[in-house]
Coordinates of C-alpha atoms and ligand atoms in Angstrom, one line a residue:
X1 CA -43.8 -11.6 8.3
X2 CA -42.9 -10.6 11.9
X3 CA -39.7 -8.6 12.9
X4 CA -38.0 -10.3 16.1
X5 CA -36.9 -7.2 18.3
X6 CA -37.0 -9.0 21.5
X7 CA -33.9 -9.8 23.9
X8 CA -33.9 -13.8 24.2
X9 CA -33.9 -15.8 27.6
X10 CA -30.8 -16.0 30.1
X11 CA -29.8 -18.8 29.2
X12 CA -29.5 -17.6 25.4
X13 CA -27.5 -14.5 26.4
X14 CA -25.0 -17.0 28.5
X15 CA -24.4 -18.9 25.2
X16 CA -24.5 -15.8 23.1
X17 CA -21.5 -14.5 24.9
X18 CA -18.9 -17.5 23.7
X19 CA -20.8 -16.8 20.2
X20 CA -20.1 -13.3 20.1
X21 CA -16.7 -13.9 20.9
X22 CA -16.8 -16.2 18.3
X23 CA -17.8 -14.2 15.7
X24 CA -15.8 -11.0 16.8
X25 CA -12.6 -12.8 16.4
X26 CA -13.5 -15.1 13.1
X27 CA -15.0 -11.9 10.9
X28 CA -12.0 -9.9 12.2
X29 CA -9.9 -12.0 11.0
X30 CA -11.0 -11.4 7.2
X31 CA -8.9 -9.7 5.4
X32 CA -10.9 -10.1 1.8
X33 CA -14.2 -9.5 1.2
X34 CA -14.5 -13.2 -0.2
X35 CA -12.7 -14.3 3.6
X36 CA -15.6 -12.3 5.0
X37 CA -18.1 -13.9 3.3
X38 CA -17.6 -17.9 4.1
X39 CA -17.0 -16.9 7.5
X40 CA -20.2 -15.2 7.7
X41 CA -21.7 -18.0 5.8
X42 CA -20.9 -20.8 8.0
X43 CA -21.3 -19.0 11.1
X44 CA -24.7 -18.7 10.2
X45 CA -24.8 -22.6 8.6
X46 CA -22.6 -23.8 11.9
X47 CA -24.9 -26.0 14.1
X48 CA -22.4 -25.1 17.1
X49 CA -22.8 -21.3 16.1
X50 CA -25.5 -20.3 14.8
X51 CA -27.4 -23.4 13.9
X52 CA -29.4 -22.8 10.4
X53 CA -29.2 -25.4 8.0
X54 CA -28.3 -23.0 5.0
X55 CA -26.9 -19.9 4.6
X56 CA -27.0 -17.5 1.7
X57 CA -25.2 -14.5 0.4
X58 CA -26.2 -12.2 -2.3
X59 CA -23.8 -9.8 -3.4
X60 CA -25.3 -6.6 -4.7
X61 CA -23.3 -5.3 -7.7
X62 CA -24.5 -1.3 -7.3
X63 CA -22.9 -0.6 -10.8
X64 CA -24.7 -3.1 -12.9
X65 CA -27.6 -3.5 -10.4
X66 CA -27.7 -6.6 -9.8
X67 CA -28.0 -9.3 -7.0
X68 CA -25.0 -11.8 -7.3
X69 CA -25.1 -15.4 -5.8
X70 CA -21.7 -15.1 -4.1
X71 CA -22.1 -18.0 -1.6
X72 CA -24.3 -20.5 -0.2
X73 CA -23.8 -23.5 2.6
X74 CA -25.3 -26.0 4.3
X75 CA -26.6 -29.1 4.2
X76 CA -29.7 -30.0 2.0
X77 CA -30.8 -33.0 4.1
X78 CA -31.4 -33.6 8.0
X79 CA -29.7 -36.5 7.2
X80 CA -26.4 -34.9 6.0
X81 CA -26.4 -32.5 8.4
X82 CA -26.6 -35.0 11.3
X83 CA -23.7 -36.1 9.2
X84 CA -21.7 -33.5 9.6
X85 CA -22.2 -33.2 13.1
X86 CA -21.2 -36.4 13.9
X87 CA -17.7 -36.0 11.9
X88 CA -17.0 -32.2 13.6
X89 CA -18.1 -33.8 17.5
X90 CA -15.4 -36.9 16.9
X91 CA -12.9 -34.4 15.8
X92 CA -13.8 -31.9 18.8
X93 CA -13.2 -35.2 21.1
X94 CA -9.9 -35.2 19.5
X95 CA -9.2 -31.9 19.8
X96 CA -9.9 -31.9 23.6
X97 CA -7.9 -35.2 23.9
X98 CA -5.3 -33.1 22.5
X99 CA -5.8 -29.8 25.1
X100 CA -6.6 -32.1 28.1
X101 CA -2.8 -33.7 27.2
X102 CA -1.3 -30.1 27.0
X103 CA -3.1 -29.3 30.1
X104 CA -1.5 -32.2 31.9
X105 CA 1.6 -31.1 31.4
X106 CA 1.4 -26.8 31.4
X107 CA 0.3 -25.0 34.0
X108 CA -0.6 -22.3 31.3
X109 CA -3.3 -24.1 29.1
X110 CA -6.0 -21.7 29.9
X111 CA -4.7 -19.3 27.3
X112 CA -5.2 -22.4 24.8
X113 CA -9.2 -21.9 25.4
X114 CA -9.8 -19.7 22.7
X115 CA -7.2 -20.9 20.5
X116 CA -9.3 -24.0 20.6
X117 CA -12.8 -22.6 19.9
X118 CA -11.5 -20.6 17.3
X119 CA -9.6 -23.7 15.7
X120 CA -13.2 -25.6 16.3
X121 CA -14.9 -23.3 14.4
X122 CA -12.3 -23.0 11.8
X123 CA -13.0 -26.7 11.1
X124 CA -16.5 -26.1 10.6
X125 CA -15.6 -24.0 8.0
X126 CA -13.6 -26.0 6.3
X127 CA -16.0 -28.7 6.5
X128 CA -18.6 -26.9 4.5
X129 CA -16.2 -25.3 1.9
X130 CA -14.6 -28.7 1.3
X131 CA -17.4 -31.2 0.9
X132 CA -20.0 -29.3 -0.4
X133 CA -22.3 -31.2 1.9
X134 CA -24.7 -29.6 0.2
X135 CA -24.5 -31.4 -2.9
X136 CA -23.8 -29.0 -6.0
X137 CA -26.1 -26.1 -3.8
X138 CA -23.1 -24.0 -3.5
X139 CA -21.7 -24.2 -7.3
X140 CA -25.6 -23.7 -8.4
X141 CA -26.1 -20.8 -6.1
X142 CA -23.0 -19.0 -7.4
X143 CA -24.5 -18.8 -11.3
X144 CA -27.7 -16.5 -9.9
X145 CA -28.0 -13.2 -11.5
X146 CA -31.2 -11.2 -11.0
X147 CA -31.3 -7.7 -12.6
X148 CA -32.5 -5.2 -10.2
X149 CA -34.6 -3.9 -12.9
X150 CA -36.1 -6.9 -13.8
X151 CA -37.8 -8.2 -10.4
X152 CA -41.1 -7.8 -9.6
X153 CA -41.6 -4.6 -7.1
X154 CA -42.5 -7.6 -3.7
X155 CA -39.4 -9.3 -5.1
X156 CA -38.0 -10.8 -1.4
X157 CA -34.4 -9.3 -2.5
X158 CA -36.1 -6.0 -3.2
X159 CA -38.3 -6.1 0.0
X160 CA -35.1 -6.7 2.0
X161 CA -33.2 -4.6 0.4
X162 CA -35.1 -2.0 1.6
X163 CA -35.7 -2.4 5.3
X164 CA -33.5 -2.1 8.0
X165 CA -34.2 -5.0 10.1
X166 CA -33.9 -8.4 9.3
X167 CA -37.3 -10.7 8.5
X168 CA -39.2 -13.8 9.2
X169 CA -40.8 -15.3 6.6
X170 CA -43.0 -18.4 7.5
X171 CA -43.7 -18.7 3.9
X172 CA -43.4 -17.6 0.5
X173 CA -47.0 -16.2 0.0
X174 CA -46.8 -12.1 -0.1
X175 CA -43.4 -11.8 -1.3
X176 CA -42.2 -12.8 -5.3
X177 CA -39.0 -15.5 -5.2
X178 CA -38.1 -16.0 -8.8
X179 CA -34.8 -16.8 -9.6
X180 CA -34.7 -18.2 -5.8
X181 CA -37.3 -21.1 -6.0
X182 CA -34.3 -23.7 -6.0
X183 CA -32.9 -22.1 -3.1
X184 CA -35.7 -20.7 -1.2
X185 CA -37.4 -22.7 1.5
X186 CA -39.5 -21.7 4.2
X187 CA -39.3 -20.4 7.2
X188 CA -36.7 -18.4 6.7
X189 CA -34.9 -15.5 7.7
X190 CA -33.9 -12.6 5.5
X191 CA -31.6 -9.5 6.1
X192 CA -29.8 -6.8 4.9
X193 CA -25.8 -5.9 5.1
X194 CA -25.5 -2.6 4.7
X195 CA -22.2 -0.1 5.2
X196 CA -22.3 3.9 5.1
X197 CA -22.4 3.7 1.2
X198 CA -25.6 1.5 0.8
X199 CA -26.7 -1.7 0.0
X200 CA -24.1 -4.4 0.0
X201 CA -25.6 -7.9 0.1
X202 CA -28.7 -9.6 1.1
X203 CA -28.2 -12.6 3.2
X204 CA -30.9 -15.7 3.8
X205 CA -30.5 -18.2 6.5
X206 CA -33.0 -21.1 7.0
X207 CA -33.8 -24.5 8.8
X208 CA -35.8 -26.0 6.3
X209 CA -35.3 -29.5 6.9
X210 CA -35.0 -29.5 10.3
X211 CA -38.9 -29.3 12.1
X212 CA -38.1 -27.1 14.9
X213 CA -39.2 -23.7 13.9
X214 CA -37.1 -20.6 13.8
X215 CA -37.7 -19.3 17.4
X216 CA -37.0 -15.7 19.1
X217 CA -33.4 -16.5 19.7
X218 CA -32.3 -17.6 16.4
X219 CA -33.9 -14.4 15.0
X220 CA -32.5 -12.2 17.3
X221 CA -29.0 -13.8 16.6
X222 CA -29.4 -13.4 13.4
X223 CA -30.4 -9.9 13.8
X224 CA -27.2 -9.2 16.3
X225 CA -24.5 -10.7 13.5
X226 CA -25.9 -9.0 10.8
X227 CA -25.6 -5.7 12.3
X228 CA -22.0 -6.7 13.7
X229 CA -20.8 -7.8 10.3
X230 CA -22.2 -4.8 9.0
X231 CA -19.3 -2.7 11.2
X232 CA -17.0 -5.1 10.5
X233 CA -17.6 -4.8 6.3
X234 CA -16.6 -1.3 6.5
X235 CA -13.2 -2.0 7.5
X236 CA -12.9 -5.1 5.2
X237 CA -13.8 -2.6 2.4
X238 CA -11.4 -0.3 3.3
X239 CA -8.5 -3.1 3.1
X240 CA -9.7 -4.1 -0.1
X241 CA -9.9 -0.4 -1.4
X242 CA -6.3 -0.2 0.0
X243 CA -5.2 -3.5 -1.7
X244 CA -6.7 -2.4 -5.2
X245 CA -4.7 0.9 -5.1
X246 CA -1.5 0.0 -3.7
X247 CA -1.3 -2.7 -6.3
X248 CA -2.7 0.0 -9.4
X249 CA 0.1 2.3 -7.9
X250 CA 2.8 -0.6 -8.0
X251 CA 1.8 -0.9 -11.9
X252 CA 2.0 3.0 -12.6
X253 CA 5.4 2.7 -10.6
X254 CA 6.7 0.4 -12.9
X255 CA 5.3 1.5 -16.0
X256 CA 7.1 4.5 -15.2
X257 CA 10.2 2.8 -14.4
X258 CA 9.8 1.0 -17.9
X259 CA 9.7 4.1 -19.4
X260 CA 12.5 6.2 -17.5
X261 CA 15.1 3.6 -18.3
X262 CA 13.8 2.8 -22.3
X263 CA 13.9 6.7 -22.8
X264 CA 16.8 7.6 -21.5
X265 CA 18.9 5.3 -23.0
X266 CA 17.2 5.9 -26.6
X267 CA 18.0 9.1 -25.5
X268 CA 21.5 8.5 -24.6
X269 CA 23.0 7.4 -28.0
X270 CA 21.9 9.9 -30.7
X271 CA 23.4 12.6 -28.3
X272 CA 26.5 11.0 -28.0
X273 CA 27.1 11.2 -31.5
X274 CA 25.9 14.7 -31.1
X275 CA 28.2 15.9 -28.9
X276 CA 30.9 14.0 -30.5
X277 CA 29.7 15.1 -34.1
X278 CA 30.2 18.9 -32.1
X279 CA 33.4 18.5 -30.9
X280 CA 35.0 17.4 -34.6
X281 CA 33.4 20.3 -35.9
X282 CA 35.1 22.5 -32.8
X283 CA 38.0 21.4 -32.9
X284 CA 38.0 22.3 -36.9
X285 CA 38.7 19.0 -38.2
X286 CA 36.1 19.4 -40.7
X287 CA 37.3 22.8 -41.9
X288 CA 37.9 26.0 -40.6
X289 CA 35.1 28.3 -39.0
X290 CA 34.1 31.5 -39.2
X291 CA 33.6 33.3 -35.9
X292 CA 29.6 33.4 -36.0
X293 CA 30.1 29.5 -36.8
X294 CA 32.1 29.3 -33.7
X295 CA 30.0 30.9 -31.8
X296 CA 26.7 28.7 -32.8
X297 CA 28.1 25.8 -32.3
X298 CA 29.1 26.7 -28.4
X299 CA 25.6 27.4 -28.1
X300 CA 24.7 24.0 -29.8
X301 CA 27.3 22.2 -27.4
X302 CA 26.1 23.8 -24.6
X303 CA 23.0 22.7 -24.4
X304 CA 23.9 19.3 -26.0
X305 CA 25.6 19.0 -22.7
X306 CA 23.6 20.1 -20.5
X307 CA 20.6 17.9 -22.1
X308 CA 23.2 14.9 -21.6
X309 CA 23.0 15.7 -18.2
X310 CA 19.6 15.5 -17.5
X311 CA 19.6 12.4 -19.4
X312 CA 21.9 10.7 -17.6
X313 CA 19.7 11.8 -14.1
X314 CA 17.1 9.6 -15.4
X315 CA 19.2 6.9 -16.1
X316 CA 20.7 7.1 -13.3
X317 CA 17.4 7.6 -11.4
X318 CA 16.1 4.0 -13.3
X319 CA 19.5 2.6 -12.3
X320 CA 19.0 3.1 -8.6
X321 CA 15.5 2.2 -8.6
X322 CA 15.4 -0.7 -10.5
X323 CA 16.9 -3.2 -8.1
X324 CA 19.1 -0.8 -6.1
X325 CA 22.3 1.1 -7.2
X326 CA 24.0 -0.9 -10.0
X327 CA 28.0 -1.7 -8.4
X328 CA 27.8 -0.3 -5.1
X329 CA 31.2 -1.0 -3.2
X330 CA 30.8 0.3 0.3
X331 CA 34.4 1.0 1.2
X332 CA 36.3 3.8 3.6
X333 CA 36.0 6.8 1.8
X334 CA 37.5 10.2 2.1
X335 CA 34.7 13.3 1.8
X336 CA 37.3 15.6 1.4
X337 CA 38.7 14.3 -1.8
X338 CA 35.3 13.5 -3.1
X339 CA 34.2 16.8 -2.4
X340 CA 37.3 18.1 -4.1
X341 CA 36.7 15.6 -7.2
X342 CA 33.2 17.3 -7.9
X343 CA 34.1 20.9 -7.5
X344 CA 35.1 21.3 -11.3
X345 CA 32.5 19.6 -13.0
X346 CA 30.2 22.4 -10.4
X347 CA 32.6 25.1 -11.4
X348 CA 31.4 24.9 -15.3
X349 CA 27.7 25.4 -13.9
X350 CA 28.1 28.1 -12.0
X351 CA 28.7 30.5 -14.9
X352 CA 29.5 34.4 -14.6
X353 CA 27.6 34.2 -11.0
X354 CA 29.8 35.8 -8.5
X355 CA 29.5 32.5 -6.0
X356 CA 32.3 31.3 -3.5
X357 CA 32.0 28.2 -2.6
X358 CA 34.2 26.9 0.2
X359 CA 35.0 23.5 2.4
X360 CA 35.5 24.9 5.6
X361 CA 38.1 22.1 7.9
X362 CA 38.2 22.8 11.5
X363 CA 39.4 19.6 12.8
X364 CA 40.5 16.3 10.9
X365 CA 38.2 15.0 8.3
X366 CA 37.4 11.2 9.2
X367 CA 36.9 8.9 6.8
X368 CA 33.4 7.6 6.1
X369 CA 31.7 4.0 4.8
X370 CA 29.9 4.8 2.0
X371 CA 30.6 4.2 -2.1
X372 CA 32.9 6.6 -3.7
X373 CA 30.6 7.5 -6.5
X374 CA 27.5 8.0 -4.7
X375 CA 29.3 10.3 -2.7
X376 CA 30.3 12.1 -5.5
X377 CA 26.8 12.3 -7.3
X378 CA 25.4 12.8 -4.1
X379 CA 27.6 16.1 -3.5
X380 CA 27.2 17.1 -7.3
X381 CA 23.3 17.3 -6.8
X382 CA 23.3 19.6 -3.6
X383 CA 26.4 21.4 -4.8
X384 CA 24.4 22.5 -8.3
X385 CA 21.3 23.5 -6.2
X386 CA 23.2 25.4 -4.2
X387 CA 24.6 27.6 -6.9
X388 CA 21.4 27.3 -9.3
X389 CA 19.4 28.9 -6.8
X390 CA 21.4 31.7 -5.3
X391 CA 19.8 34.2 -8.0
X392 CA 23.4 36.4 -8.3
X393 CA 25.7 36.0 -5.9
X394 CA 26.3 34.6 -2.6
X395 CA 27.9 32.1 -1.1
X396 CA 27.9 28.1 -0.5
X397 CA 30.1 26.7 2.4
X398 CA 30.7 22.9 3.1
X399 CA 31.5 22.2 6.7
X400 CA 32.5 18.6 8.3
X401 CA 31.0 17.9 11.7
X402 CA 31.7 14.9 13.7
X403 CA 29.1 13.5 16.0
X404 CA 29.5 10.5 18.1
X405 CA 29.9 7.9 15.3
X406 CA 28.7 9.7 12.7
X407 CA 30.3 12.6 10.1
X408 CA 27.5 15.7 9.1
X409 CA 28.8 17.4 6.0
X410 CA 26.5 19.9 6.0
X411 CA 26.3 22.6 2.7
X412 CA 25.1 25.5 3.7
X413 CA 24.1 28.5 0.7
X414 CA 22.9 32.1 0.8
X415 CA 20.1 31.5 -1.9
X416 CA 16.3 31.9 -2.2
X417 CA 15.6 29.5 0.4
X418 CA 12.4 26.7 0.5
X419 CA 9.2 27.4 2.6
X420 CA 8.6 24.4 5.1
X421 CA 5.7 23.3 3.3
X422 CA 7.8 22.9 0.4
X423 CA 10.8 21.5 2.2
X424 CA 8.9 18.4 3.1
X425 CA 8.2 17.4 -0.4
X426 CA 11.0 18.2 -2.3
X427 CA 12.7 14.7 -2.1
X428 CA 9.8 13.3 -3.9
X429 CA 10.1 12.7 -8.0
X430 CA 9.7 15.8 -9.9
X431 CA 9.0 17.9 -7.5
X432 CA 9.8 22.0 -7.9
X433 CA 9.0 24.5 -5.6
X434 CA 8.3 26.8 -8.6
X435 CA 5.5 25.6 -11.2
X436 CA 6.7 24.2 -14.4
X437 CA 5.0 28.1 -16.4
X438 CA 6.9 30.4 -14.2
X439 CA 9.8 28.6 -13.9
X440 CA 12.9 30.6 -14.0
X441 CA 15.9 27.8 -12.7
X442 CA 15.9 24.5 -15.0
X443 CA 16.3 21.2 -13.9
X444 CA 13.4 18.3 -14.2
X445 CA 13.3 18.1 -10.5
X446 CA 14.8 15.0 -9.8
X447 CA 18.2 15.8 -8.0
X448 CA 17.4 15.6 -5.1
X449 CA 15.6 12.1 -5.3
X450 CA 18.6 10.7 -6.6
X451 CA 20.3 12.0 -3.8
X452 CA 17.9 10.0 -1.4
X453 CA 18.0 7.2 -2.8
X454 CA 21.6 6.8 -3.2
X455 CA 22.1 7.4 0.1
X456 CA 19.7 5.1 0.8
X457 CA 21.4 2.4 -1.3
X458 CA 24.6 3.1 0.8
X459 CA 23.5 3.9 4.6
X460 CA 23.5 7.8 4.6
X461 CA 21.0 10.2 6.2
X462 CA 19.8 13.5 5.0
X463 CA 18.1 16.6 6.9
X464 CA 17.2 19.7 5.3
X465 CA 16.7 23.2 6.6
X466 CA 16.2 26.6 5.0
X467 CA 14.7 29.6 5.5
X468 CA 13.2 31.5 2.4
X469 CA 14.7 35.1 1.2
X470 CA 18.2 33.5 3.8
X471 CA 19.5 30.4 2.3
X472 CA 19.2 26.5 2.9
X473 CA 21.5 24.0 4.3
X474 CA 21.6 20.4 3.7
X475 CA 22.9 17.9 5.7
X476 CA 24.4 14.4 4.8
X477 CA 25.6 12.0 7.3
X478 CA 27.6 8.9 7.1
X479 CA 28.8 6.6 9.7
X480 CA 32.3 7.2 10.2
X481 CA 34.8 4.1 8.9
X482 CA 38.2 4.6 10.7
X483 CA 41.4 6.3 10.4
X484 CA 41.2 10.5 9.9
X485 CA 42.7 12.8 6.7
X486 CA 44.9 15.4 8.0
X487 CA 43.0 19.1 7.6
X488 CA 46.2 21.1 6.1
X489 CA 45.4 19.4 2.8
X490 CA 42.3 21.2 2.6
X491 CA 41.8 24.7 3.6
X492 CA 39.1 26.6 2.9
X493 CA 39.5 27.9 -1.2
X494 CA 37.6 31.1 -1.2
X495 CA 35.9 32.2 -4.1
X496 CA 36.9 28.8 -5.7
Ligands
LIG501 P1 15.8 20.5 -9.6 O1 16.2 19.8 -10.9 O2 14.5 21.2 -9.9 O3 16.8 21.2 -8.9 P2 15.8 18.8 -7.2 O4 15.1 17.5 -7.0 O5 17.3 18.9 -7.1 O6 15.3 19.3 -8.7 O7 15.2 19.9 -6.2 C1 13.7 20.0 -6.1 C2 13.3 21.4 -5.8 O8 13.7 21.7 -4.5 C3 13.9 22.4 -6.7 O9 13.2 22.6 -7.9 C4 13.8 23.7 -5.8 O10 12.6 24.2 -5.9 C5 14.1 23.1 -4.4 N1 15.5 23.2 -4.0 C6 16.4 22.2 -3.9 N2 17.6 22.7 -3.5 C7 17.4 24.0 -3.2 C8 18.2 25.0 -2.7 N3 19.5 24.8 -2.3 N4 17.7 26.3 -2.5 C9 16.4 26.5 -2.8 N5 15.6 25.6 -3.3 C10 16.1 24.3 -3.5

C-alpha cells in the first residue's frame, strides 16, 4: 500500500485545471444524493475525466451498519471501453461541427466553451448509465450488503473506512475482500467520503484491464475529487434534509387541513339543532318557564353561540386554505358600510365593558377593490380583539387614511397591548400571547390568521403595531377602486 501525497507534473496541473472545472460545475449541479453519486461515478469511470476503467460507490448505512452497493460503472473489457471511446469521440466531432457552425456565424461563441465541455461530459454519463457497458456489473454491484459487524477487522471497507487518505492497493494480499471478489481487481484505488457527521461512502476506482499502471497523477486526482466531493456532499445533504422535511411538513399540513374541515363541519350540525332546539324552548313553545329555567337556558344559548362561533372560524379557516376563499367576488366596495354592517354582531361581544368604539371620517371615504365579505370578517376579527382585550374599559377608534393609491383603515384600541416579540408571531395558526393554563381572554387563536389570509385571497395588506400596558393598532390597506362615499353619512358614534 502506498499513499500518493505528491503534486503531479506541469503538464498534469494544465489538464487538471479544465478537470477541476469539470467537476466543480457537474457535482454542483446535483441536487440528490443519487445525482451526486453517477456524477461522481463516471467522472471517475470517464476516460476524458478521470480515466479509470471502473468506479465504485459504497454507501454506508450508519443506522443499520452497513456498506450498500449504490453504484458501479465502467467497462469490464479493454475492448468495450475502446468501444465507448470511439462512439463519445464521433459524437464530440459532431458536437464541434456543431460549435464551429455557431461560431461562424456569432461573434459570441466563446461563452459556448463550457456549455460544450459540460454537455461532453454529460454524454459520458449518459453513456454509462444507459448501456451498462459493463455488462450486468452495475445491477450486480447494487445487491451488495456487507454488515459492518460481520467483516473481518483488515476488511478493505473497514481499512478505508478508517483512514483519511485515499489508498493504493497493488494487490489484494494484506487486506480481506469478501463480498467484493466479483468486483475487486487490482491495482486499485480506495478512499473515503466523509462529511462533518462521519463516514458516508467508500468509493473504489480501478484500471484493471487496461496495463498501464495507476501512476502519481491518477492517485493524486483521485485524492483531489474525493476531498472536493466531500465539501460538496455536505451541501447535497443539506438539500436533501430540506427536501425530506418540507415534504413531511406538507403532509402534517394537510393532515391538519383534513382534519379542520371534517371537524368542524361534524361539529357544525348537532349545534345547529342545539341552538335551534334552544331557541323553541326560549321562545316557550314547548311550555312555559320558570325564571331559574329562563335563566339556564341563556346560559346554555350563550355559550351554544359562542362555541358556533369558533366553529365556524375553523371552517372558515379550512375554507380559505383549502384552495383559496370559496366565492371571492372582488368588486368596489364601500369600508364604511361594511364597517357599519359588522358593528352589531361586535356590539353583543362586548358585554357590560364600558368600550366606545368609534369610525372617525375626516375626509371622504373612497371606495376600495376587495370582496364584501372578507371585508366584513376581516373587520369582525380585529374589531373582537380590540374589545376582548381591553381588560375594562377603553376605547377602539377606526380611522380611514388615504395614501397615494391605497386606503389604511387603521383600528386603533386602548387595551393590553403585544410585546414585539409577540407581535411578529401572532398571524401564525394558534398562536396566543398568553399560554393556554393562564389564559384569562378565550378564543382558539386563530382570528387573526383568517384575517391574513383573506386578505391575502383578495389583495389587502396588513401591519401591526402596539405597545404593551398602551394599546395596539392594526392596519388594513386596500387599493382604492374609484368613486368616493360622502363623510356626513358617517360621523363618528361615540360610545356606540
Ligand atoms: P385569539 O382567538 O386568541 O384572539 P387571534 O389570532 O385573533 O386569536 O390573535 C392571536 C393573539 O394575538 C391573541 O391571543 C392575543 O394574544 C394577540 N392579540 C391579537 N389582537 C390583539 C389586540 N388588539 N390587543 C392585544 N393582543 C392582541
Amino acid at each position: 500500500m502506498s499513499t500518493g501525497r505528491r503534486r503531479p507534473s506541469k503538464q498534469l496541473l494544465s489538464q487538471e485545471l479544465t478537470l477541476q472545472e469539470q467537476v466543480h460545475v457537474a457535482l454542483g449541479s446535483a441536487s440528490t444524493l443519487d445525482d451526486f453519486y453517477v456524477i461522481l461515478c463516471c467522472m471517475l469511470a470517464d476516460p476524458n475525466g478521470f480515466g479509470f476503467s471502473r468506479a465504485f460507490l459504497l454507501r454506508y448505512d450508519e443506522v443499520q451498519r452497513t456498506f450498500v452497493g449504490r453504484l458501479a460503472v465502467g467497462a469490464t473489457s479493454a475492448k468495450d471501453h475502446r468501444r465507448l471511446r470511439r462512439e463519445i469521440a464521433e459524437e464530440a466531432r459532431r458536437l464541434e461541427e456543431q460549435v464551429e457552425i455557431i461560431k461562424s456565424i456569432s461573434s459570441e461563441a466563446r461563452v459556448l466553451q463550457p456549455l460544450y465541455d459540460l454537455r461532453f461530459h454529460s454524454l459520458w454519463i449518459h453513456f454509462l448509465q444507459e448501456r451498462d457497458s459493463a455488462g450486468g456489473l452495475n445491477d450486480m454491484f447494487r445487491q451488495v450488503r456487507l454488515s459492518e459487524a460481520e467483516l473481518s477487522a483488515n476488511h478493505l471497507l473497514r481499512v478505508l473506512a478508517s483512514q483519511a487518505r485515499p489508498t493504493l492497493f497493488e494487490n489484494t494480499e494484506k487486506v480481506g475482500i469478501e463480498g467484493l471478489e466479483e468486483f475487486i481487481r487490482a491495482p486499485f484505488l480506495g478512499g473515503r467520503l466523509a462529511t462533518k457527521r462521519g463516514l458516508h461512502a467508500i468509493i473504489i476506482a480501478d484500471r484493471s484491464f487496461e496495463l498501464r499502471k495507476i501512476d502519481e497523477g491518477a492517485m493524486y486526482h483521485f485524492q483531489w475529487l474525493l476531498n472536493h466531493a466531500s465539501v460538496t456532499l455536505e451541501n447535497v445533504e443539506l438539500l436533501e434534509e430540506l427536501r425530506e422535511t418540507t415534504a413531511r411538513l406538507q403532509e402534517v399540513d394537510r393532515i391538519k387541513s383534513n382534519f379542520l374541515s371534517i371537524i368542524s363541519h361534524e361539529l357544525r350540525t348537532p349545534l345547529t339543532s342545539i341552538v335551534g332546539f334552544v331557541q323553541i324552548l326560549q321562545e316557550e313553545k314547548a311550555g312555559a318557564l320558570t325564571n331559574f329555567q329562563r335563566d339556564l337556558l341563556r346560559r346554555v344559548a350563550y355559550h351554544a353561540a359562542h362555541l358556533q362561533s369558533m366553529v365556524n372560524d375553523l371552517i372558515e379557516i379550512a375554507q380559505v386554505e383549502g384552495g383559496g376563499m370559496i366565492n371571492v367576488h372582488m368588486q368596489a366596495v364601500d369600508p364604511l358600510s361594511a364597517l357599519l354592517k359588522t358593528l352589531p354582531k361586535i356590539e353583543s361581544r362586548r358585554g357590560s365593558k364600558p368600550i366606545s368604539i368609534e369610525p372617525i371620517v375626516t375626509s371622504e371615504v373612497p371606495l376600495v377593490r376587495t370582496d364584501p365579505n372578507a371585508l366584513e370578517r376581516i373587520f369582525f376579527h380585529l374589531l373582537d380583539n380590540a374589545v376582548k382585550f381591553i381588560p375594562d374599559q377603553g376605547h377602539v377608534r377606526i380611522f380611514f387614511l388615504r395614501r397615494d393609491d391605497w386606503l389604511d383603515i387603521a383600528i386603533e384600541d386602548t387595551g393590553i397591548g403585544i410585546s414585539s416579540e409577540n407581535l411578529r408571531r401572532i398571524f401564525d395558526y394558534f398562536y396566543q400571547v398568553d399560554s393556554r393554563l393562564e389564559r384569562v381572554y378565550g378564543g382558539m387563536g386563530i382570528g387573526l390568521t383568517i384575517v391574513k389570509l383573506l386578505l391575502d385571497a383578495t389583495g389587502g395588506q396588513i401591519r401591526a403595531e402596539s405597545t404593551p400596558g398602551v394599546g395596539s393598532r392594526f392596519t388594513v390597506s386596500y387599493p382604492i377602486a374609484s368613486a368616493a362615499v360622502a363623510p356626513d353619512a358617517f360621523l363618528p358614534t361615540p360610545g356606540l
